[in-house]
CSV table of C-alpha atoms and ligand atoms in Angstrom, one decimal:
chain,number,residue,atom,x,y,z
A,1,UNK,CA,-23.0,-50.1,52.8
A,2,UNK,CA,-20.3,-50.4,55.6
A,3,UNK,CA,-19.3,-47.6,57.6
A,4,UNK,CA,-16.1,-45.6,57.2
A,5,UNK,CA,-16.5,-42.3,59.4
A,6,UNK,CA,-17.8,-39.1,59.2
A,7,UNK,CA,-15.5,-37.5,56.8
A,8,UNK,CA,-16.0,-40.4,54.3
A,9,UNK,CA,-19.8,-40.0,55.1
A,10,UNK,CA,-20.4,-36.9,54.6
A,11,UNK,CA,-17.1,-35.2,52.6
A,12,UNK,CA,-18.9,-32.7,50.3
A,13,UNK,CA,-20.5,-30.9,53.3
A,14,UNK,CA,-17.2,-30.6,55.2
A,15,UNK,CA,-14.5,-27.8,54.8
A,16,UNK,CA,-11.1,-30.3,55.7
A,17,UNK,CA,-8.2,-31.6,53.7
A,18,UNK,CA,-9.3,-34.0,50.6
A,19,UNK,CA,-6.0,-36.5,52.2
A,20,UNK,CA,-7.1,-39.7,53.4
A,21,UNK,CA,-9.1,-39.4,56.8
A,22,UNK,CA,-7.5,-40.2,60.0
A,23,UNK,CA,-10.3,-41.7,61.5
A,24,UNK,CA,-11.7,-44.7,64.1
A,25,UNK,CA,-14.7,-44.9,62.2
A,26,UNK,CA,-16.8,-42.5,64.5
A,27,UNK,CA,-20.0,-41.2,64.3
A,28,UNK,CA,-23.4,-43.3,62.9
A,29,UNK,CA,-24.2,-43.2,66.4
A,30,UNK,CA,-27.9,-44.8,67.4
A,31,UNK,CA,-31.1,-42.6,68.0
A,32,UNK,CA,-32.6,-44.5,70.7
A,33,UNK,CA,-35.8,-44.0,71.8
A,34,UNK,CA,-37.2,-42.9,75.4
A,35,UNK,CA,-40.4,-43.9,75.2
A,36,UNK,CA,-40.4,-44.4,79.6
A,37,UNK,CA,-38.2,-41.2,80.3
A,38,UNK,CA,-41.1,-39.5,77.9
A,39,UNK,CA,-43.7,-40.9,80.4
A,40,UNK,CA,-41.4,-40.7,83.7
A,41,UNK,CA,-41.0,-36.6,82.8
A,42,UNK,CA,-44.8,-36.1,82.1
A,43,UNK,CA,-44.1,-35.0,78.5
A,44,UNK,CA,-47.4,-35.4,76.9
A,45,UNK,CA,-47.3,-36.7,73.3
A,46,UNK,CA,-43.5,-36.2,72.8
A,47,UNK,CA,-41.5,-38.7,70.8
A,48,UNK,CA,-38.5,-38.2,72.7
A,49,UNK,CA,-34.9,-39.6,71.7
A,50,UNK,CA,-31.3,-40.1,72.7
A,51,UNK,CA,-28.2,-39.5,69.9
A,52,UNK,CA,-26.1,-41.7,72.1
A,53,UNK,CA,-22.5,-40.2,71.5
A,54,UNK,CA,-21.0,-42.0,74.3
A,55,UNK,CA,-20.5,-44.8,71.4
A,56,UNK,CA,-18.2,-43.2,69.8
A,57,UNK,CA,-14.3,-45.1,69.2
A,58,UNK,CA,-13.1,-43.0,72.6
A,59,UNK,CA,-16.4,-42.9,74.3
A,60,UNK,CA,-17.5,-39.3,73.5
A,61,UNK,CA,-18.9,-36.8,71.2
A,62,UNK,CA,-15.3,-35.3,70.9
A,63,UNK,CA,-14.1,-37.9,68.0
A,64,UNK,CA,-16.3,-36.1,65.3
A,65,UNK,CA,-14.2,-33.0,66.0
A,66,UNK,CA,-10.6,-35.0,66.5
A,67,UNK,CA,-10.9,-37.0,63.0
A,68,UNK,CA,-11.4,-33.7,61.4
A,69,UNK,CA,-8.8,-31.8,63.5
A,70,UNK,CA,-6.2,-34.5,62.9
A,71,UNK,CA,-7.3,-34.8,59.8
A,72,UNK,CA,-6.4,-31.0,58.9
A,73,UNK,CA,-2.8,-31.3,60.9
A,74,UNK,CA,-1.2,-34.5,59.0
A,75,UNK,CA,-2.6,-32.4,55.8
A,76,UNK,CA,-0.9,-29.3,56.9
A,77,UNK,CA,2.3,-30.7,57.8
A,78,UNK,CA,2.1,-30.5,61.7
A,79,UNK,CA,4.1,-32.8,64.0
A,80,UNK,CA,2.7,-32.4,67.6
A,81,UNK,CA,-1.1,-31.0,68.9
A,82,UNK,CA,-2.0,-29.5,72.3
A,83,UNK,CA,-5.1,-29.2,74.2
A,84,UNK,CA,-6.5,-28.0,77.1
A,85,UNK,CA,-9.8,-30.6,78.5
A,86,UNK,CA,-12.0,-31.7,81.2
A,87,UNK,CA,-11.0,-35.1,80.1
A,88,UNK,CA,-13.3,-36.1,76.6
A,89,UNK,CA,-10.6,-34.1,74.3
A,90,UNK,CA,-7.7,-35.5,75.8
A,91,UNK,CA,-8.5,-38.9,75.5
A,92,UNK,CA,-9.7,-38.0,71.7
A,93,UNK,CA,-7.0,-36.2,70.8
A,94,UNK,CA,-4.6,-38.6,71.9
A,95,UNK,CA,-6.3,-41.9,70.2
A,96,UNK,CA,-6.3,-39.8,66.6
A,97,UNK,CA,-3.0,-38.3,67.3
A,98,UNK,CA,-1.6,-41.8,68.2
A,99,UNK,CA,-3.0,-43.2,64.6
A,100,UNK,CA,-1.5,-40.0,63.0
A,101,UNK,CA,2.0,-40.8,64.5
A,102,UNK,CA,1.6,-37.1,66.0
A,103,UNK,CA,2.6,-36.3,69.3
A,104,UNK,CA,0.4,-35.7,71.4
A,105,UNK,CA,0.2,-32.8,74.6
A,106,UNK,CA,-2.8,-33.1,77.2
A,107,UNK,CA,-3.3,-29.9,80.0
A,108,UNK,CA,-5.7,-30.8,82.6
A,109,UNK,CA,-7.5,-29.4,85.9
A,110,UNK,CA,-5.4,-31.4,88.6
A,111,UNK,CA,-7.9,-33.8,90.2
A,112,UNK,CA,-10.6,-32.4,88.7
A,113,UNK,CA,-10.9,-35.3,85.8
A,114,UNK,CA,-12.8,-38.3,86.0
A,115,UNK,CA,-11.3,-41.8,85.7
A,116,UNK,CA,-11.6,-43.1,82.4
A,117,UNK,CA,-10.7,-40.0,80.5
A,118,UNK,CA,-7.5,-39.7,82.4
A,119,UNK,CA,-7.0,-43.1,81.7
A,120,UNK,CA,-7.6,-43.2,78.1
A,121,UNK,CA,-5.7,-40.2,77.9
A,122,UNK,CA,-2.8,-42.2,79.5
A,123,UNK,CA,-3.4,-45.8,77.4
A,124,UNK,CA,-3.0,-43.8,73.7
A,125,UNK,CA,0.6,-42.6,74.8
A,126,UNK,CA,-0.3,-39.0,75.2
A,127,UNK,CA,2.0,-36.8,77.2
A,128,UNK,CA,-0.9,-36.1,80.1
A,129,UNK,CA,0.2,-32.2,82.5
A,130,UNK,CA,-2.0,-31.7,85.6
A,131,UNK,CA,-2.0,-27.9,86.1
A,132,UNK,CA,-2.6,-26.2,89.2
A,133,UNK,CA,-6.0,-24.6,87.9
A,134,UNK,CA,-9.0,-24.8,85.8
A,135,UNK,CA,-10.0,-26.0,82.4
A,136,UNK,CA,-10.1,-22.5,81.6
A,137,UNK,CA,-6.3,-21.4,83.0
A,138,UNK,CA,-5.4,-24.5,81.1
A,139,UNK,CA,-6.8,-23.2,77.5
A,140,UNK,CA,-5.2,-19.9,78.4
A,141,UNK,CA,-1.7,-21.9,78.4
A,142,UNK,CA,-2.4,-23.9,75.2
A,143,UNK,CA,-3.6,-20.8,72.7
A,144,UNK,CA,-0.5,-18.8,74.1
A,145,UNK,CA,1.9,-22.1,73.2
A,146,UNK,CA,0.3,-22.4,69.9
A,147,UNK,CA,0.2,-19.3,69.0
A,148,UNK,CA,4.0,-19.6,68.7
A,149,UNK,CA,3.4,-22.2,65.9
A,150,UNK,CA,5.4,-24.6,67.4
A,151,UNK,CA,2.3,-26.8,68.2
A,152,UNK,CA,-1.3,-27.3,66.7
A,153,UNK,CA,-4.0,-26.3,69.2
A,154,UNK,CA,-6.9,-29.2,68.9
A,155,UNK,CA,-9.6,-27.5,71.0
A,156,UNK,CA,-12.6,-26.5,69.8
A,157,UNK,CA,-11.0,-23.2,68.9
A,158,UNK,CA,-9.6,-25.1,66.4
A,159,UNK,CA,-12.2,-24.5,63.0
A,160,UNK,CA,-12.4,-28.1,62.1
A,161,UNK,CA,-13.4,-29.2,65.2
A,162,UNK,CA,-16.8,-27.6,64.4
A,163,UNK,CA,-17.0,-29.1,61.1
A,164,UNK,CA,-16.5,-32.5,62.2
A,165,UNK,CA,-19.0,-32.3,65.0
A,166,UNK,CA,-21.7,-30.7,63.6
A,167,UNK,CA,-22.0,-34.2,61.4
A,168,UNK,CA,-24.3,-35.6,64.1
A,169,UNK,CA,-27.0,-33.1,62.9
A,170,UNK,CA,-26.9,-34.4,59.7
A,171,UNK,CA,-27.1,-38.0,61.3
A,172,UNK,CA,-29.9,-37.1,63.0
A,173,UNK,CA,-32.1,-35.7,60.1
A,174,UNK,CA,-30.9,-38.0,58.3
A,175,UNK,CA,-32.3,-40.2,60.7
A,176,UNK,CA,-35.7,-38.3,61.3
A,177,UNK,CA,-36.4,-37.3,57.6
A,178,UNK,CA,-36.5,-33.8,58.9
A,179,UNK,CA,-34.6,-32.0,62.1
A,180,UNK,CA,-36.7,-32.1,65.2
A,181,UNK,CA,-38.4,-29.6,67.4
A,182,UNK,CA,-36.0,-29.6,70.1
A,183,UNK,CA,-32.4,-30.3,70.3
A,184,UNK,CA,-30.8,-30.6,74.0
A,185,UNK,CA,-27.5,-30.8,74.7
A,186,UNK,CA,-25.1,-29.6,77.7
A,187,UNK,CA,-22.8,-26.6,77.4
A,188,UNK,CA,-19.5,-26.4,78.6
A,189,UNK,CA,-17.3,-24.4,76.1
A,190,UNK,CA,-19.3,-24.1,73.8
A,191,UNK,CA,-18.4,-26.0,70.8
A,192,UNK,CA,-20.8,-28.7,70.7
A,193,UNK,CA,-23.8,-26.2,70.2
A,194,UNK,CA,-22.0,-24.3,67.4
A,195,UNK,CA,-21.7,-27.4,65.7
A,196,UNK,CA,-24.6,-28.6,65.7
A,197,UNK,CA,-26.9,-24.9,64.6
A,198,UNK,CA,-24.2,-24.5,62.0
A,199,UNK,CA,-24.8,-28.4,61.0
A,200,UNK,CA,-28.8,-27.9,60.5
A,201,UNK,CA,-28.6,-24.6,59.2
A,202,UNK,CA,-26.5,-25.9,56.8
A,203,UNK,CA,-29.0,-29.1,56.0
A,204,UNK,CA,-32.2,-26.6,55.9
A,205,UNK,CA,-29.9,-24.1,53.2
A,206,UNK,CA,-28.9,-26.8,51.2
A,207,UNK,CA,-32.8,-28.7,51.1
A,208,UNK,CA,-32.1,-31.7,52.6
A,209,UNK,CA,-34.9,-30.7,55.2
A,210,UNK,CA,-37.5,-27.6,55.5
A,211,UNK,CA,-37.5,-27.5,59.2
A,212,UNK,CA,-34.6,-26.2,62.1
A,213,UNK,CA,-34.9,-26.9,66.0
A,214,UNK,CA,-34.9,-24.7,68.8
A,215,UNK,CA,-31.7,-25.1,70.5
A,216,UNK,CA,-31.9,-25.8,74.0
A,217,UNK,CA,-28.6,-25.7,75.9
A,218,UNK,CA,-27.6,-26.7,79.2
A,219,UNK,CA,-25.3,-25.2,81.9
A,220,UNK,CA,-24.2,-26.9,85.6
A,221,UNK,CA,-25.2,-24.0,87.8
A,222,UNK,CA,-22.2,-23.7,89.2
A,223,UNK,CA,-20.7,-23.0,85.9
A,224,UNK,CA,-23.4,-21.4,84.2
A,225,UNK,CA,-21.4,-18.0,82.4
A,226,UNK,CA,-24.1,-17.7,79.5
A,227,UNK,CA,-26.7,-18.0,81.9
A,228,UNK,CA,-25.2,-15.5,84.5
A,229,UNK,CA,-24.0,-13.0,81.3
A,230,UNK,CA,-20.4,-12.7,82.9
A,231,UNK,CA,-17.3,-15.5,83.3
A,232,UNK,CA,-17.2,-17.8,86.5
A,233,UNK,CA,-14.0,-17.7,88.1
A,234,UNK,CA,-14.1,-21.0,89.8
A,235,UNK,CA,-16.6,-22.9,88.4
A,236,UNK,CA,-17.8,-26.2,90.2
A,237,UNK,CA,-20.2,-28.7,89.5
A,238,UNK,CA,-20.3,-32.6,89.9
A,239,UNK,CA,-20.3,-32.7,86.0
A,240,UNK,CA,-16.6,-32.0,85.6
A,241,UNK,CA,-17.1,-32.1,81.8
A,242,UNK,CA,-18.7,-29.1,81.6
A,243,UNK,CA,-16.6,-27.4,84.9
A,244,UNK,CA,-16.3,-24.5,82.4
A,245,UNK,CA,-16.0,-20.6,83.3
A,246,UNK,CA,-14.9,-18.4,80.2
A,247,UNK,CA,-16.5,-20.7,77.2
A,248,UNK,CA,-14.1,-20.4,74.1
A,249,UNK,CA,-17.7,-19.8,71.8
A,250,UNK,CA,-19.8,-18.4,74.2
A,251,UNK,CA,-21.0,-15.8,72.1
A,252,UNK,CA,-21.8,-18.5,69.2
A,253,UNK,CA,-23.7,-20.3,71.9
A,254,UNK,CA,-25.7,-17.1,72.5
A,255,UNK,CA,-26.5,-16.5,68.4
A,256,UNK,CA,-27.5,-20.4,68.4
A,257,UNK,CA,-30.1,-19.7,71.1
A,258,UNK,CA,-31.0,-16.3,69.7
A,259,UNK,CA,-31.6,-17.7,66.1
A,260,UNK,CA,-33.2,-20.8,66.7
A,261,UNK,CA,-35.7,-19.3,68.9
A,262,UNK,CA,-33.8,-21.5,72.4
A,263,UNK,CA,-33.0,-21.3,75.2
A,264,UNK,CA,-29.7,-21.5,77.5
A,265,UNK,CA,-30.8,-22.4,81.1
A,266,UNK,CA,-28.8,-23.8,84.4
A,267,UNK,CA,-29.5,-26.8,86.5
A,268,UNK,CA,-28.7,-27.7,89.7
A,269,UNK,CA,-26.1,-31.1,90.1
A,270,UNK,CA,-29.5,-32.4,91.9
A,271,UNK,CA,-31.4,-32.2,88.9
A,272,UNK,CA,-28.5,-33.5,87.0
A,273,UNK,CA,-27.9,-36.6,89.1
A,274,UNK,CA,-32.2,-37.1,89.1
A,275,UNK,CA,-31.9,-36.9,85.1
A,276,UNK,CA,-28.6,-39.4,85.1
A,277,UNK,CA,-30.1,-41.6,87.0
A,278,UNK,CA,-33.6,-42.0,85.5
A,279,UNK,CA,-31.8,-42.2,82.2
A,280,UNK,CA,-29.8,-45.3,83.5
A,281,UNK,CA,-32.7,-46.8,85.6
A,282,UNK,CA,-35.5,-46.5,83.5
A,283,UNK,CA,-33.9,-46.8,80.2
A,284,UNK,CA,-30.7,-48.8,80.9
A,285,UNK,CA,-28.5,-45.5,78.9
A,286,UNK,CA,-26.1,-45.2,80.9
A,287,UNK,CA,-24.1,-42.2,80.5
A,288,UNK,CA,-21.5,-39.8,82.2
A,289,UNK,CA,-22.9,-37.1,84.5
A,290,UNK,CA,-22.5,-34.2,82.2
A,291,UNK,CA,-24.3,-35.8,79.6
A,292,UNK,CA,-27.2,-35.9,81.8
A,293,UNK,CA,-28.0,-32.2,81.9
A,294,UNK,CA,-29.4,-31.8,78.4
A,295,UNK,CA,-32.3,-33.9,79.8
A,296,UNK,CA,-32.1,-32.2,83.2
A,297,UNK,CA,-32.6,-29.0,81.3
A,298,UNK,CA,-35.7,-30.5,79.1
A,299,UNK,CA,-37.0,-31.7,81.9
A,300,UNK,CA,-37.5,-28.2,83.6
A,301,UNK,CA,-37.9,-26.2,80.6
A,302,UNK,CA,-40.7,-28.6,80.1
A,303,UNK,CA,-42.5,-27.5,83.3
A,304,UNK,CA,-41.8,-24.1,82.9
A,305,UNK,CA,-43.2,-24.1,79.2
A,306,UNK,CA,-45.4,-27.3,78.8
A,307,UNK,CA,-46.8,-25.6,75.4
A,308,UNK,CA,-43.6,-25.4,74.0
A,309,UNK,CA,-43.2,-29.2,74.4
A,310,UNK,CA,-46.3,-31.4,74.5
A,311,UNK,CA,-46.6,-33.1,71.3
A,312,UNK,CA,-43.0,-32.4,69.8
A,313,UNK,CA,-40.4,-34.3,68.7
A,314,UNK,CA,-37.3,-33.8,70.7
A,315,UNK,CA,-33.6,-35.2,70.4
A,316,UNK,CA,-30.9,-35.0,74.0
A,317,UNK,CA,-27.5,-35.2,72.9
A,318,UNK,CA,-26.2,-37.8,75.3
A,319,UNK,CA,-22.1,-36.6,74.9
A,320,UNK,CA,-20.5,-39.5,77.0
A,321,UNK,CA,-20.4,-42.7,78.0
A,322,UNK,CA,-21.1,-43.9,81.9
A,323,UNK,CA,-17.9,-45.6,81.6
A,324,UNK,CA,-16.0,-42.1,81.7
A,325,UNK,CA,-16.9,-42.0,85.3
A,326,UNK,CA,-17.5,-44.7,87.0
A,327,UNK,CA,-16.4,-42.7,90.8
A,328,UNK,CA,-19.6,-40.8,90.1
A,329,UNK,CA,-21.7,-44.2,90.7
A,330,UNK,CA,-19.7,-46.1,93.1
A,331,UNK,CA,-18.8,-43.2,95.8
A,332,UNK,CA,-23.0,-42.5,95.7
A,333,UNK,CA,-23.7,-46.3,96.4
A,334,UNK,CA,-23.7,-48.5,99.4
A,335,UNK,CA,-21.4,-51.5,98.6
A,336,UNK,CA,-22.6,-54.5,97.6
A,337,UNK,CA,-24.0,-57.0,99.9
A,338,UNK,CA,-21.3,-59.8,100.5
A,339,UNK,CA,-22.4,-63.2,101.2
A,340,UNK,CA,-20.6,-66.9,101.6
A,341,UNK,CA,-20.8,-68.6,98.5
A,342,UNK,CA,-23.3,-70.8,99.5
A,343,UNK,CA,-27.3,-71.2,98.2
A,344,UNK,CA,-29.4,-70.5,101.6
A,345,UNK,CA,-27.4,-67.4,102.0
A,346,UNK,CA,-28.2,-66.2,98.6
A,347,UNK,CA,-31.8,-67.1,98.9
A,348,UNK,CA,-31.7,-65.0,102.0
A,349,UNK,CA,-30.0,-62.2,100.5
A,350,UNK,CA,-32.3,-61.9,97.7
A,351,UNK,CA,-35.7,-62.9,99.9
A,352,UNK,CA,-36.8,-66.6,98.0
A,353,UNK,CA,-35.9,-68.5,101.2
A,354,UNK,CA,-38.4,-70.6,102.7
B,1,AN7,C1,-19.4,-35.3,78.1
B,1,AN7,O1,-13.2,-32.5,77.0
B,1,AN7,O2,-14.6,-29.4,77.2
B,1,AN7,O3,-19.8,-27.2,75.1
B,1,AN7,O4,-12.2,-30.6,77.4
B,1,AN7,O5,-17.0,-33.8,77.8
B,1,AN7,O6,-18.6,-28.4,73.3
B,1,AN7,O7,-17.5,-27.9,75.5
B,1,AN7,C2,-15.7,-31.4,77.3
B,1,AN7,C3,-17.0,-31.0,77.1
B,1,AN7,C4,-20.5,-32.0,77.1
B,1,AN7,C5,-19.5,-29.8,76.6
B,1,AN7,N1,-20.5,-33.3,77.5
B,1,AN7,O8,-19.3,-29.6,75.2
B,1,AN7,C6,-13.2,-31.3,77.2
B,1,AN7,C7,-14.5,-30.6,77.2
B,1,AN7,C8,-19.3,-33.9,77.7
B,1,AN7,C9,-18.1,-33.2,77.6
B,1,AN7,C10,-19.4,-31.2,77.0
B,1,AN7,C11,-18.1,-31.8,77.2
B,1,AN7,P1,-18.8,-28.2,74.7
């Protein structure tokens, strides 16, 4: 059967408008396994797994949210959306609003957003404002315009965000024949973990599995407000995506964690870059840094608690796709070695000469 989206895939379970989807056919992403990572991390025993989100139509996690927040705004009549973003939602938002024929408003952190999204953001005709602030100045501005209901707020504030992202739970059971032991994901504001405890609670309530995971989320320490317990006023971390202070569902975060049994925990943008790398080294998943930190997480939780993990199946939502960011690679590497085009000097260069 060919694939149509996530609305079309899984409609009964999803609270948005019976129209016609917008959609890019998202979602259906690949569980790949991480059979060297596994080994690399000294997880005894674990069948560890990606959900590979960066392969979704924009290159993040963000279009399971956008088809279904779109979706909802065509239904209800609206004629422009607005978000605030570290760079995924505004290049969703403005693909889906761009296939809507809504207009389509962008706020984000001036110079604080990595390449690609700003670009993407840019190449679906979106109307792109660098403000002189955070992420979380920025989704101040956008709930206070939309509040006027002159423009449809597409953050994950937005209720049918959560319902279109909390699919990839589904997909991943689905997958699995039964939800795992862990899930890992990064946290930034907060969205992506509602979505998914609210998508395999809703799986183990309706019988499709017996099982739930233990939710394991993932702050940057410099922006780690559920770790800390209070807001971060300027939050940094190399992982702009989740450069996040005051998360919109912080306190759904913190019930995921508490109900599942999780934990929320901080890394270090060391650990994040070790984790990114080894993911693209050793198992050629190449992903933005962000993405990286559910793995960074696992991998300390792991030492922390080996008990909790040896043996156990375990899923890392990987939310974006290298691609987002390629600055993050090329300003840590030395150029590349630059040789005449002639075949001594690359048998020198690459040490098969004589
Ligand atoms: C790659 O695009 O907030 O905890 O404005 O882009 O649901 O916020 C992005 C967040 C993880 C965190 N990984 O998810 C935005 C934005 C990547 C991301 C997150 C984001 P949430």
């Amino acid at each position: 059967m060919s694939w149509s989206g996530i609305i079309a895939a899984y409609r009964p379970l999803l609270d948005v408008a019976a129209i016609e989807p917008i959609t890019l056919l998202e979602g259906n992403t690949p569980l790949i396994p991480l059979p060297r990572l596994a080994r690399a991390l000294n997880l005894e025993g674990v069948d560890l797994r990606a959900k590979y989100e960066g392969l979704n139509p924009t290159g993040s996690f963000k279009d399971r949210g956008m088809t279904a927040a779109i979706t909802q705004a065509v239904a209800d009549g609206a004629k422009s959306v607005i978000c605030a973003s570290t760079g995924n939602t505004a290049a969703s938002a403005a693909a889906y609003a761009a296939r809507a024929e809504l207009k389509c408003v962008v706020l984000i952190p001036q110079g604080k957003v990595a390449a690609g999204k700003l670009a993407g953001a840019i190449a679906y005709g979106a109307q792109v404002i660098a403000i002189q602030g955070s992420f979380d100045d920025g989704l101040r501005m956008v709930r206070e315009i939309s509040a006027t209901g002159k423009i449809m707020l597409v953050n994950s504030i937005n209720p049918y965000r959560i319902e279109g992202q909390k699919t990839s739970a589904f997909e991943i059971c689905d997958a699995l024949g039964s939800a795992p032991d862990w899930l890992c994901l990064p946290v930034g504001n907060a969205g992506n973990i509602t979505a998914y405890w609210r998508g395999f609670k809703q799986y183990h309530a309706i019988g499709k599995v017996t099982n739930r995971p233990r939710m394991l989320g993932v702050q940057a320490a410099g922006s780690a407000p559920l770790v800390l317990g209070h807001a971060v006023d300027k939050p940094e971390t190399i992982a702009t995506a989740i450069r996040i202070g005051r998360p919109a569902r912080g306190e759904e975060a913190l019930m995921a964690k508490d109900e599942s049994n999780g934990h929320i925990l901080a890394v270090t943008d060391n650990e994040i870059l070790e984790a990114w790398k080894m993911l693209a080294e050793i198992e050629g998943v190449w992903v933005e840094p962000a993405s990286a930190a559910g793995v960074a997480g696992l991998r300390k939780a792991a030492q922390q608690h080996p008990a909790d993990f040896t043996g156990k199946r375990i899923v890392c939502i990987l939310t974006g796709h290298g691609l987002k960011d390629p600055d993050a690679v090329i300003q840590r590497a030395p150029a590349p070695v630059e040789i005449p085009a002639e075949l001594h000097a690359l048998e020198d260069a690459i040490g098969v000469s004589g």
